[in-house]
Amino acid sequence: MTQGFDTPQNHFQLFGLAQSFQLDNAQLELAFRALQAQVHPDKSAHLPDTEQRIAMQRSTLVNEAYQTLRSPIRRARYMLSLQGVDTQEETNTAMPLDFLMAQMEWREAVADAQQARDAEAIGQLEARMKDETGKLEAMLAIKIDSEHDYAVAAGLVRKLRFMEKLAEEIDSAYDELDS
Amino acid sequence: MPTLRFNMALLQISEPGLSTAPHQHRLAVGIDLGTTNSLVATVRNGISVVLNDEHGRAMLPSVVRYAADGHVAVGESAQAAQSDDPVNTIVSAKRFMGRGLADIGDTSRLPYRFVEVPALGETGQGGMVQLRTVAGAKSPVEVSAEILKVLRARAEAALGGELVGAVITVPAYFDDAQRQATKDAAKLAGLNVLRLLNEPTAAAIAYGLDNASEGVYAVYDLGGGTFDISVLRLSRGVFEVLSANGDSALGGDDFDQRIHCWLLEKNQLSALSPQDTRLLLTLARAAKEQLTEHEEARITAVLSSGEVIDNLLTQDEFESLSKNLIQRTLQPLRRALRDAKLSVTDVKGVVMVGGATRMPQVQHAVGEFFGQTPLTNLDPDKVVALGAAIQANLLAGNRSSDEWLLLDVIPLSLGLETMGGLVEKIIPRNSTIPTARAQEFTTYKDGQTAMSLHVVQGERELVSDCRSLAKFELRGIPAMVAGAARIRVTFQVDADGLLNVAAREMGCGVEAAIVVKPSYGLSDAEITRMLQDSTQHAQDDMQARALREHQVEANQLLEAVGHALEQDGMLLEAEQRARIETQMRVLRDVLPLTDQRELKRAISALNETTVSFAQARMDKSVSLALSGKNISDLEVK
């Protein structure tokens, strides 16, 4: 069994979790807290600088690993990188036409709802966006965990990146309503 | 006075193997450095208590008065003089911490003579503002340090010894410049800062440990000059901040201002003298406080012109005057919940913190927003200091049988200026700290050996709408063709929420030199001047003090390493152990001497020798932590 900081490792090993896109969030949370309870800088605030420095580095690493595994898109990106697959989110813009069309319609709908200051419409768009994101994530689980089809998975990550940007726009639409 | 009990079912975690040998109780305090009032608290016999002054008063008004002869009055006596001597009597200095003149807004409503200080970096924005007094220009950092010195003296007198350290609280929504200014003030006051702790988080510790709470809680903290909202999840001894939001320039003071403006309007007054301004502000505050318990408040005054003021303010009228101030607190509430991906119904309880939450209209608005009556069973003025003391006790290494873990976040995103004055976010808001992000940069010209980075903080897209934190210049990049150099810049946010930057050229591993120009920070020269100005330190023999501090550090280090060898010596090779023991001997030899530099060198030598040992011990405790959980499927396939 490989875990902890003593051997070269990946984020899954750090938390003692199986390397799988499908993930038990409760278990991840438990392992995260158990690790932070050991390495958090608050535990060594009274110790010499050396220990404080190591604690900060380790606590930072545990936080980074936790954030990566907790977010489906970041987890997928990370798992693909472990397989040597680049998701090409900046370079590969060849998306299916219907997907791009749908994205444009989404954005227009968000902009319209924001203009009309229609909180209900934004709420509906948000629900649809979450639904769509959930479907993409379910497909990712199949492609990564069962079929090991990493090229298709990378395409799904690129689609999820669009959904992530859409979520940001919905968020700022809410902010606009507030102000 | 509320007392705290440690009655929570807390995490049963294995002893981290890092603890030092059993030792005597280390004196540590929590300090709530407030806009209006400041407090100091400590844990005594397992109970957190606020330390009173010799007159039995817990709260020290955050007011500092400078006299021409160099005498500095702090607290009640300074407050008593604020109407007579408004220019030299600084109230609410916290609002100016890490702030430039442009941030303060309408300075005509404040009775001070502001001095604009140029920024250290060429960021196009001003540096931290100063206030001109009869004793010279004073930085808000110095003013705050005067308050901290009084609290330190109060604590040392009450506890009968020198403090090991202090936890100083800051508003959760304080940015890097404001946090750094607070830490500088503590250092200036001769305090060892164990941690900067967010005020709502401190309140949550006091509240959570006292009530054995589980679930999602919101802390609504409206202080004298700052507003914070934090959403936390309390679960089996872990206080996890999910999101923080707020307004670091909104507080009880603004309610006073509303009444002040109302008075000006009612009496058709304009351009008042500093004395009259201060007088009316003081009366406005008194009226605000009276309206908490009474339906109406009468405000009477005689101005320096002889004009008589006599007005009646009703609760209803005050409510309508302050309505949009309260509205301004609701927007951060919605954002904080959205960032935590929660809705109002997920919130189990709302804790009210800060004197301004006593106003009935505030309690009413918050109750309406969350659909439940806010919790006010802990004194809103004291709960922050009490929580800070509990954390200070833990950080000082005074272990109680119960343990808890605090996971806090950075409230505002950190970003870098990119082409066209746009911001590229590098660390998003509400990231759990400590956190770090590394980014690679390259040169765009042949033979380029320097590069400049501008770090900003905030959520807006334009650099000009965000707070400029610092300009970093990377120098000593080896000359190469354009695009060949790879400079890796690491942004590290520590557990105090403070940013540190390091850079390295990846191709040949050259450590690029970094010149930091904090936009609102203090230069070394300023800090030196402040230290010289500081009467406390002028009396102290700085050398002797530094030596004593190193001696304490050396003793602690020897104690810790000795204990570690006893407990985990088997993790070491014989040769490693011998090296550590040699360095311990060296340190013991120089300890009684008075050569500060030798001592410092021996301390770092021992520290360096024990790095791998410390790592090995942490690994051991980490494995214990995971294996102790008995989760069979922790196995990696």
PDB file of N, CA, C and O in Angstrom, chain A residues 1 3 5 14-16 27 29 33-38 40-43 45-48 50 54 56 58-60 63 67 171 174-175 178, chain B residues 18 195 233 235 240 331 334-335 338 391 395-396 403-404 406 432-434 436 492 494 557 607 611 615 618-619 621-622 625-626 629 634-635:
ATOM      1  N   MET A   1       0.842  -1.202   0.000  1.00  0.00           N
ATOM      2  CA  MET A   1       0.000   0.000   0.000  1.00  0.00           C
ATOM      3  C   MET A   1       0.873   1.247   0.000  1.00  0.00           C
ATOM      4  O   MET A   1       1.782   1.381   0.797  1.00  0.00           O
ATOM      5  N   GLN A   3       0.802   5.223   0.370  1.00  0.00           N
ATOM      6  CA  GLN A   3       0.029   6.404   0.746  1.00  0.00           C
ATOM      7  C   GLN A   3       0.891   7.336   1.581  1.00  0.00           C
ATOM      8  O   GLN A   3       1.986   6.976   1.984  1.00  0.00           O
ATOM      9  N   PHE A   5       3.137  10.758   2.416  1.00  0.00           N
ATOM     10  CA  PHE A   5       4.076  11.603   1.694  1.00  0.00           C
ATOM     11  C   PHE A   5       5.397  10.911   1.409  1.00  0.00           C
ATOM     12  O   PHE A   5       6.287  11.498   0.845  1.00  0.00           O
ATOM     13  N   LEU A  14      -2.447   9.767  -2.352  1.00  0.00           N
ATOM     14  CA  LEU A  14      -2.297  10.633  -1.184  1.00  0.00           C
ATOM     15  C   LEU A  14      -3.464  10.429  -0.212  1.00  0.00           C
ATOM     16  O   LEU A  14      -3.277  10.373   0.995  1.00  0.00           O
ATOM     17  N   PHE A  15      -4.671  10.295  -0.773  1.00  0.00           N
ATOM     18  CA  PHE A  15      -5.856  10.124   0.076  1.00  0.00           C
ATOM     19  C   PHE A  15      -6.217   8.647   0.276  1.00  0.00           C
ATOM     20  O   PHE A  15      -7.257   8.345   0.858  1.00  0.00           O
ATOM     21  N   GLY A  16      -5.372   7.748  -0.247  1.00  0.00           N
ATOM     22  CA  GLY A  16      -5.677   6.336  -0.106  1.00  0.00           C
ATOM     23  C   GLY A  16      -6.933   5.927  -0.845  1.00  0.00           C
ATOM     24  O   GLY A  16      -7.701   5.094  -0.364  1.00  0.00           O
ATOM     25  N   GLN A  27     -15.942   9.783   1.376  1.00  0.00           N
ATOM     26  CA  GLN A  27     -14.673   9.155   1.738  1.00  0.00           C
ATOM     27  C   GLN A  27     -13.495  10.103   1.467  1.00  0.00           C
ATOM     28  O   GLN A  27     -12.556  10.184   2.259  1.00  0.00           O
ATOM     29  N   GLU A  29     -13.649  13.328   1.535  1.00  0.00           N
ATOM     30  CA  GLU A  29     -13.714  14.356   2.562  1.00  0.00           C
ATOM     31  C   GLU A  29     -13.090  13.875   3.880  1.00  0.00           C
ATOM     32  O   GLU A  29     -12.322  14.596   4.513  1.00  0.00           O
ATOM     33  N   ARG A  33      -9.754  15.472   5.622  1.00  0.00           N
ATOM     34  CA  ARG A  33      -9.731  16.022   6.977  1.00  0.00           C
ATOM     35  C   ARG A  33      -8.713  15.315   7.860  1.00  0.00           C
ATOM     36  O   ARG A  33      -8.032  15.947   8.665  1.00  0.00           O
ATOM     37  N   ALA A  34      -8.616  14.002   7.695  1.00  0.00           N
ATOM     38  CA  ALA A  34      -7.639  13.256   8.495  1.00  0.00           C
ATOM     39  C   ALA A  34      -6.222  13.728   8.170  1.00  0.00           C
ATOM     40  O   ALA A  34      -5.395  13.904   9.067  1.00  0.00           O
ATOM     41  N   LEU A  35      -5.951  13.965   6.879  1.00  0.00           N
ATOM     42  CA  LEU A  35      -4.623  14.424   6.491  1.00  0.00           C
ATOM     43  C   LEU A  35      -4.356  15.845   6.988  1.00  0.00           C
ATOM     44  O   LEU A  35      -3.298  16.132   7.543  1.00  0.00           O
ATOM     45  N   GLN A  36      -5.335  16.738   6.782  1.00  0.00           N
ATOM     46  CA  GLN A  36      -5.130  18.122   7.245  1.00  0.00           C
ATOM     47  C   GLN A  36      -4.949  18.171   8.762  1.00  0.00           C
ATOM     48  O   GLN A  36      -4.188  18.992   9.267  1.00  0.00           O
ATOM     49  N   ALA A  37      -5.642  17.287   9.459  1.00  0.00           N
ATOM     50  CA  ALA A  37      -5.499  17.275  10.919  1.00  0.00           C
ATOM     51  C   ALA A  37      -4.055  16.982  11.311  1.00  0.00           C
ATOM     52  O   ALA A  37      -3.618  17.320  12.404  1.00  0.00           O
ATOM     53  N   GLN A  38      -3.306  16.333  10.401  1.00  0.00           N
ATOM     54  CA  GLN A  38      -1.899  16.043  10.676  1.00  0.00           C
ATOM     55  C   GLN A  38      -0.977  17.155  10.201  1.00  0.00           C
ATOM     56  O   GLN A  38      -0.033  17.514  10.905  1.00  0.00           O
ATOM     57  N   HIS A  40      -1.736  20.418   8.849  1.00  0.00           N
ATOM     58  CA  HIS A  40      -2.086  21.839   8.802  1.00  0.00           C
ATOM     59  C   HIS A  40      -1.102  22.678   9.631  1.00  0.00           C
ATOM     60  O   HIS A  40      -0.692  22.256  10.715  1.00  0.00           O
ATOM     61  N   PRO A  41      -0.725  23.859   9.112  1.00  0.00           N
ATOM     62  CA  PRO A  41       0.250  24.703   9.833  1.00  0.00           C
ATOM     63  C   PRO A  41      -0.164  25.033  11.266  1.00  0.00           C
ATOM     64  O   PRO A  41       0.695  25.285  12.111  1.00  0.00           O
ATOM     65  N   ASP A  42      -1.453  25.026  11.559  1.00  0.00           N
ATOM     66  CA  ASP A  42      -1.884  25.297  12.930  1.00  0.00           C
ATOM     67  C   ASP A  42      -1.343  24.251  13.907  1.00  0.00           C
ATOM     68  O   ASP A  42      -1.233  24.512  15.097  1.00  0.00           O
ATOM     69  N   LYS A  43      -1.032  23.054  13.374  1.00  0.00           N
ATOM     70  CA  LYS A  43      -0.549  21.990  14.244  1.00  0.00           C
ATOM     71  C   LYS A  43       0.914  22.198  14.619  1.00  0.00           C
ATOM     72  O   LYS A  43       1.417  21.562  15.536  1.00  0.00           O
ATOM     73  N   ALA A  45       2.389  25.501  14.714  1.00  0.00           N
ATOM     74  CA  ALA A  45       2.650  26.936  14.904  1.00  0.00           C
ATOM     75  C   ALA A  45       3.638  27.190  16.044  1.00  0.00           C
ATOM     76  O   ALA A  45       4.304  28.224  16.066  1.00  0.00           O
ATOM     77  N   HIS A  46       3.735  26.239  16.980  1.00  0.00           N
ATOM     78  CA  HIS A  46       4.629  26.435  18.133  1.00  0.00           C
ATOM     79  C   HIS A  46       5.977  25.759  17.914  1.00  0.00           C
ATOM     80  O   HIS A  46       6.808  25.735  18.811  1.00  0.00           O
ATOM     81  N   LEU A  47       6.175  25.190  16.744  1.00  0.00           N
ATOM     82  CA  LEU A  47       7.409  24.446  16.482  1.00  0.00           C
ATOM     83  C   LEU A  47       8.403  25.298  15.686  1.00  0.00           C
ATOM     84  O   LEU A  47       8.048  26.348  15.163  1.00  0.00           O
ATOM     85  N   PRO A  48       9.638  24.832  15.584  1.00  0.00           N
ATOM     86  CA  PRO A  48      10.648  25.607  14.841  1.00  0.00           C
ATOM     87  C   PRO A  48      10.250  25.830  13.371  1.00  0.00           C
ATOM     88  O   PRO A  48       9.424  25.101  12.829  1.00  0.00           O
ATOM     89  N   THR A  50      11.514  25.140  10.561  1.00  0.00           N
ATOM     90  CA  THR A  50      11.606  24.012   9.629  1.00  0.00           C
ATOM     91  C   THR A  50      10.276  23.282   9.551  1.00  0.00           C
ATOM     92  O   THR A  50       9.738  23.036   8.479  1.00  0.00           O
ATOM     93  N   ILE A  54       7.616  22.959   6.351  1.00  0.00           N
ATOM     94  CA  ILE A  54       7.182  21.669   5.792  1.00  0.00           C
ATOM     95  C   ILE A  54       5.658  21.570   5.888  1.00  0.00           C
ATOM     96  O   ILE A  54       4.990  21.136   4.957  1.00  0.00           O
ATOM     97  N   MET A  56       3.441  23.923   5.909  1.00  0.00           N
ATOM     98  CA  MET A  56       2.749  24.754   4.934  1.00  0.00           C
ATOM     99  C   MET A  56       2.776  24.096   3.551  1.00  0.00           C
ATOM    100  O   MET A  56       1.758  24.047   2.860  1.00  0.00           O
ATOM    101  N   ARG A  58       3.073  20.919   2.814  1.00  0.00           N
ATOM    102  CA  ARG A  58       2.243  19.713   2.770  1.00  0.00           C
ATOM    103  C   ARG A  58       0.762  20.046   2.811  1.00  0.00           C
ATOM    104  O   ARG A  58      -0.041  19.448   2.112  1.00  0.00           O
ATOM    105  N   SER A  59       0.419  20.996   3.654  1.00  0.00           N
ATOM    106  CA  SER A  59      -0.976  21.391   3.743  1.00  0.00           C
ATOM    107  C   SER A  59      -1.449  21.970   2.404  1.00  0.00           C
ATOM    108  O   SER A  59      -2.568  21.712   1.959  1.00  0.00           O
ATOM    109  N   THR A  60      -0.558  22.725   1.758  1.00  0.00           N
ATOM    110  CA  THR A  60      -0.868  23.269   0.435  1.00  0.00           C
ATOM    111  C   THR A  60      -1.115  22.138  -0.562  1.00  0.00           C
ATOM    112  O   THR A  60      -2.081  22.158  -1.323  1.00  0.00           O
ATOM    113  N   ASN A  63      -4.447  20.461   0.099  1.00  0.00           N
ATOM    114  CA  ASN A  63      -5.542  21.307  -0.395  1.00  0.00           C
ATOM    115  C   ASN A  63      -5.661  21.222  -1.910  1.00  0.00           C
ATOM    116  O   ASN A  63      -6.755  21.101  -2.460  1.00  0.00           O
ATOM    117  N   GLN A  67      -8.868  19.836  -3.911  1.00  0.00           N
ATOM    118  CA  GLN A  67      -9.614  20.657  -4.876  1.00  0.00           C
ATOM    119  C   GLN A  67      -9.675  19.965  -6.235  1.00  0.00           C
ATOM    120  O   GLN A  67     -10.689  20.006  -6.926  1.00  0.00           O
ATOM    121  N   ASP A 171     -23.502  32.891 -12.993  1.00  0.00           N
ATOM    122  CA  ASP A 171     -23.119  33.469 -11.704  1.00  0.00           C
ATOM    123  C   ASP A 171     -23.050  34.984 -11.767  1.00  0.00           C
ATOM    124  O   ASP A 171     -23.557  35.684 -10.876  1.00  0.00           O
ATOM    125  N   TYR A 174     -26.449  36.534 -11.868  1.00  0.00           N
ATOM    126  CA  TYR A 174     -27.019  36.656 -10.522  1.00  0.00           C
ATOM    127  C   TYR A 174     -26.461  37.884  -9.809  1.00  0.00           C
ATOM    128  O   TYR A 174     -27.178  38.625  -9.142  1.00  0.00           O
ATOM    129  N   ASP A 175     -25.130  38.068  -9.954  1.00  0.00           N
ATOM    130  CA  ASP A 175     -24.479  39.227  -9.331  1.00  0.00           C
ATOM    131  C   ASP A 175     -25.092  40.527  -9.835  1.00  0.00           C
ATOM    132  O   ASP A 175     -25.308  41.465  -9.065  1.00  0.00           O
ATOM    133  N   ASP A 178     -28.279  41.389  -8.242  1.00  0.00           N
ATOM    134  CA  ASP A 178     -28.107  41.867  -6.873  1.00  0.00           C
ATOM    135  C   ASP A 178     -27.817  43.350  -6.809  1.00  0.00           C
ATOM    136  O   ASP A 178     -28.200  44.028  -5.865  1.00  0.00           O
TER     137      ASP A 178
ATOM    138  N   LEU B  18       4.503  15.200  16.831  1.00  0.00           N
ATOM    139  CA  LEU B  18       5.259  16.425  16.610  1.00  0.00           C
ATOM    140  C   LEU B  18       5.354  17.236  17.891  1.00  0.00           C
ATOM    141  O   LEU B  18       6.055  18.215  17.952  1.00  0.00           O
ATOM    142  N   ARG B 195      -0.895  33.816  14.520  1.00  0.00           N
ATOM    143  CA  ARG B 195      -1.743  33.692  13.340  1.00  0.00           C
ATOM    144  C   ARG B 195      -2.618  34.927  13.215  1.00  0.00           C
ATOM    145  O   ARG B 195      -3.027  35.499  14.219  1.00  0.00           O
ATOM    146  N   ARG B 233     -18.981  25.097   7.675  1.00  0.00           N
ATOM    147  CA  ARG B 233     -19.554  23.804   8.022  1.00  0.00           C
ATOM    148  C   ARG B 233     -18.821  23.281   9.250  1.00  0.00           C
ATOM    149  O   ARG B 233     -17.593  23.164   9.257  1.00  0.00           O
ATOM    150  N   SER B 235     -18.245  20.181  11.642  1.00  0.00           N
ATOM    151  CA  SER B 235     -18.465  18.749  11.614  1.00  0.00           C
ATOM    152  C   SER B 235     -17.349  18.032  12.340  1.00  0.00           C
ATOM    153  O   SER B 235     -16.194  18.135  11.951  1.00  0.00           O
ATOM    154  N   GLU B 240     -14.848  24.244   8.877  1.00  0.00           N
ATOM    155  CA  GLU B 240     -14.442  24.458   7.500  1.00  0.00           C
ATOM    156  C   GLU B 240     -15.187  25.654   6.932  1.00  0.00           C
ATOM    157  O   GLU B 240     -16.409  25.625   6.790  1.00  0.00           O
ATOM    158  N   GLN B 331     -26.421  41.735  -0.126  1.00  0.00           N
ATOM    159  CA  GLN B 331     -25.807  41.259  -1.363  1.00  0.00           C
ATOM    160  C   GLN B 331     -24.630  40.308  -1.083  1.00  0.00           C
ATOM    161  O   GLN B 331     -24.570  39.224  -1.672  1.00  0.00           O
ATOM    162  N   ARG B 334     -25.951  36.852  -0.207  1.00  0.00           N
ATOM    163  CA  ARG B 334     -26.357  36.027  -1.343  1.00  0.00           C
ATOM    164  C   ARG B 334     -25.135  35.454  -2.061  1.00  0.00           C
ATOM    165  O   ARG B 334     -25.104  34.287  -2.432  1.00  0.00           O
ATOM    166  N   ARG B 335     -24.116  36.280  -2.223  1.00  0.00           N
ATOM    167  CA  ARG B 335     -22.902  35.804  -2.913  1.00  0.00           C
ATOM    168  C   ARG B 335     -22.213  34.700  -2.133  1.00  0.00           C
ATOM    169  O   ARG B 335     -21.743  33.727  -2.703  1.00  0.00           O
ATOM    170  N   ARG B 338     -24.094  31.535  -2.558  1.00  0.00           N
ATOM    171  CA  ARG B 338     -23.928  30.996  -3.898  1.00  0.00           C
ATOM    172  C   ARG B 338     -22.534  30.364  -4.057  1.00  0.00           C
ATOM    173  O   ARG B 338     -22.390  29.284  -4.618  1.00  0.00           O
ATOM    174  N   GLN B 391      -7.988  29.790  20.022  1.00  0.00           N
ATOM    175  CA  GLN B 391      -7.081  29.394  18.941  1.00  0.00           C
ATOM    176  C   GLN B 391      -5.626  29.678  19.336  1.00  0.00           C
ATOM    177  O   GLN B 391      -4.739  28.889  19.032  1.00  0.00           O
ATOM    178  N   LEU B 395      -2.487  27.153  19.268  1.00  0.00           N
ATOM    179  CA  LEU B 395      -1.308  27.406  18.436  1.00  0.00           C
ATOM    180  C   LEU B 395      -0.039  27.517  19.274  1.00  0.00           C
ATOM    181  O   LEU B 395       1.046  27.212  18.800  1.00  0.00           O
ATOM    182  N   ALA B 396      -0.186  27.975  20.509  1.00  0.00           N
ATOM    183  CA  ALA B 396       0.995  28.111  21.365  1.00  0.00           C
ATOM    184  C   ALA B 396       1.496  26.751  21.818  1.00  0.00           C
ATOM    185  O   ALA B 396       2.571  26.642  22.385  1.00  0.00           O
ATOM    186  N   GLU B 403      -9.275  18.461  20.460  1.00  0.00           N
ATOM    187  CA  GLU B 403      -8.590  19.167  19.397  1.00  0.00           C
ATOM    188  C   GLU B 403      -9.565  19.475  18.300  1.00  0.00           C
ATOM    189  O   GLU B 403     -10.548  18.774  18.108  1.00  0.00           O
ATOM    190  N   TRP B 404      -9.293  20.546  17.591  1.00  0.00           N
ATOM    191  CA  TRP B 404     -10.144  20.855  16.461  1.00  0.00           C
ATOM    192  C   TRP B 404      -9.243  21.365  15.343  1.00  0.00           C
ATOM    193  O   TRP B 404      -8.065  21.661  15.559  1.00  0.00           O
ATOM    194  N   LEU B 406      -9.099  23.970  11.952  1.00  0.00           N
ATOM    195  CA  LEU B 406      -9.699  25.132  11.335  1.00  0.00           C
ATOM    196  C   LEU B 406      -9.232  25.215   9.886  1.00  0.00           C
ATOM    197  O   LEU B 406      -8.043  25.236   9.626  1.00  0.00           O
ATOM    198  N   THR B 432      -9.240  27.209  -0.118  1.00  0.00           N
ATOM    199  CA  THR B 432      -8.793  26.880   1.232  1.00  0.00           C
ATOM    200  C   THR B 432      -7.300  27.175   1.348  1.00  0.00           C
ATOM    201  O   THR B 432      -6.528  26.832   0.448  1.00  0.00           O
ATOM    202  N   ILE B 433      -6.910  27.830   2.440  1.00  0.00           N
ATOM    203  CA  ILE B 433      -5.495  28.163   2.625  1.00  0.00           C
ATOM    204  C   ILE B 433      -4.860  27.195   3.629  1.00  0.00           C
ATOM    205  O   ILE B 433      -5.580  26.663   4.485  1.00  0.00           O
ATOM    206  N   PRO B 434      -3.558  26.960   3.557  1.00  0.00           N
ATOM    207  CA  PRO B 434      -2.616  27.540   2.596  1.00  0.00           C
ATOM    208  C   PRO B 434      -2.827  26.977   1.191  1.00  0.00           C
ATOM    209  O   PRO B 434      -3.243  25.841   1.032  1.00  0.00           O
ATOM    210  N   ALA B 436      -1.271  27.365  -3.133  1.00  0.00           N
ATOM    211  CA  ALA B 436      -0.213  27.886  -4.002  1.00  0.00           C
ATOM    212  C   ALA B 436      -0.565  27.634  -5.451  1.00  0.00           C
ATOM    213  O   ALA B 436      -1.330  26.735  -5.761  1.00  0.00           O
ATOM    214  N   GLN B 492       2.370  31.777  -3.255  1.00  0.00           N
ATOM    215  CA  GLN B 492       1.994  30.969  -2.095  1.00  0.00           C
ATOM    216  C   GLN B 492       1.203  31.850  -1.133  1.00  0.00           C
ATOM    217  O   GLN B 492       1.658  32.916  -0.732  1.00  0.00           O
ATOM    218  N   ASP B 494      -0.160  31.838   2.606  1.00  0.00           N
ATOM    219  CA  ASP B 494       0.063  31.070   3.823  1.00  0.00           C
ATOM    220  C   ASP B 494      -1.199  31.022   4.686  1.00  0.00           C
ATOM    221  O   ASP B 494      -2.252  31.507   4.285  1.00  0.00           O
ATOM    222  N   LEU B 557      13.771  24.915  20.772  1.00  0.00           N
ATOM    223  CA  LEU B 557      14.241  24.021  19.717  1.00  0.00           C
ATOM    224  C   LEU B 557      14.932  22.801  20.330  1.00  0.00           C
ATOM    225  O   LEU B 557      14.663  21.662  19.948  1.00  0.00           O
ATOM    226  N   ASN B 607      18.362  23.562  12.888  1.00  0.00           N
ATOM    227  CA  ASN B 607      17.137  23.473  12.083  1.00  0.00           C
ATOM    228  C   ASN B 607      17.404  22.738  10.777  1.00  0.00           C
ATOM    229  O   ASN B 607      16.653  21.852  10.387  1.00  0.00           O
ATOM    230  N   VAL B 611      15.893  18.753   9.114  1.00  0.00           N
ATOM    231  CA  VAL B 611      14.824  18.800   8.107  1.00  0.00           C
ATOM    232  C   VAL B 611      14.322  17.404   7.738  1.00  0.00           C
ATOM    233  O   VAL B 611      13.128  17.108   7.805  1.00  0.00           O
ATOM    234  N   GLN B 615      10.703  15.558   8.443  1.00  0.00           N
ATOM    235  CA  GLN B 615       9.875  14.996   7.376  1.00  0.00           C
ATOM    236  C   GLN B 615       9.511  13.546   7.681  1.00  0.00           C
ATOM    237  O   GLN B 615       8.359  13.142   7.547  1.00  0.00           O
ATOM    238  N   MET B 618       6.854  13.411  10.268  1.00  0.00           N
ATOM    239  CA  MET B 618       5.539  13.770   9.756  1.00  0.00           C
ATOM    240  C   MET B 618       4.958  12.633   8.923  1.00  0.00           C
ATOM    241  O   MET B 618       3.786  12.323   9.005  1.00  0.00           O
ATOM    242  N   ASP B 619       5.811  11.984   8.115  1.00  0.00           N
ATOM    243  CA  ASP B 619       5.337  10.857   7.311  1.00  0.00           C
ATOM    244  C   ASP B 619       4.764   9.773   8.204  1.00  0.00           C
ATOM    245  O   ASP B 619       3.733   9.192   7.930  1.00  0.00           O
ATOM    246  N   SER B 621       3.485  10.117  11.157  1.00  0.00           N
ATOM    247  CA  SER B 621       2.201  10.495  11.752  1.00  0.00           C
ATOM    248  C   SER B 621       1.097  10.504  10.711  1.00  0.00           C
ATOM    249  O   SER B 621      -0.042  10.175  11.000  1.00  0.00           O
ATOM    250  N   VAL B 622       1.460  10.839   9.463  1.00  0.00           N
ATOM    251  CA  VAL B 622       0.453  10.827   8.403  1.00  0.00           C
ATOM    252  C   VAL B 622      -0.017   9.402   8.139  1.00  0.00           C
ATOM    253  O   VAL B 622      -1.200   9.128   8.024  1.00  0.00           O
ATOM    254  N   ALA B 625      -2.311   8.381  10.702  1.00  0.00           N
ATOM    255  CA  ALA B 625      -3.620   9.019  10.574  1.00  0.00           C
ATOM    256  C   ALA B 625      -4.508   8.219   9.643  1.00  0.00           C
ATOM    257  O   ALA B 625      -5.676   7.983   9.930  1.00  0.00           O
ATOM    258  N   LEU B 626      -3.940   7.795   8.518  1.00  0.00           N
ATOM    259  CA  LEU B 626      -4.762   7.065   7.556  1.00  0.00           C
ATOM    260  C   LEU B 626      -5.020   5.635   8.010  1.00  0.00           C
ATOM    261  O   LEU B 626      -6.133   5.151   7.932  1.00  0.00           O
ATOM    262  N   LYS B 629      -7.650   4.933  10.585  1.00  0.00           N
ATOM    263  CA  LYS B 629      -9.049   5.099  10.246  1.00  0.00           C
ATOM    264  C   LYS B 629      -9.747   3.779   9.937  1.00  0.00           C
ATOM    265  O   LYS B 629     -10.964   3.726   9.848  1.00  0.00           O
ATOM    266  N   LEU B 634      -9.070   1.716   1.783  1.00  0.00           N
ATOM    267  CA  LEU B 634      -8.042   2.727   1.544  1.00  0.00           C
ATOM    268  C   LEU B 634      -6.935   2.141   0.667  1.00  0.00           C
ATOM    269  O   LEU B 634      -6.149   2.860   0.087  1.00  0.00           O
ATOM    270  N   GLU B 635      -6.885   0.799   0.591  1.00  0.00           N
ATOM    271  CA  GLU B 635      -5.866   0.125  -0.222  1.00  0.00           C
ATOM    272  C   GLU B 635      -5.907   0.621  -1.661  1.00  0.00           C
ATOM    273  O   GLU B 635      -6.973   0.751  -2.254  1.00  0.00           O
TER     274      GLU B 635
END
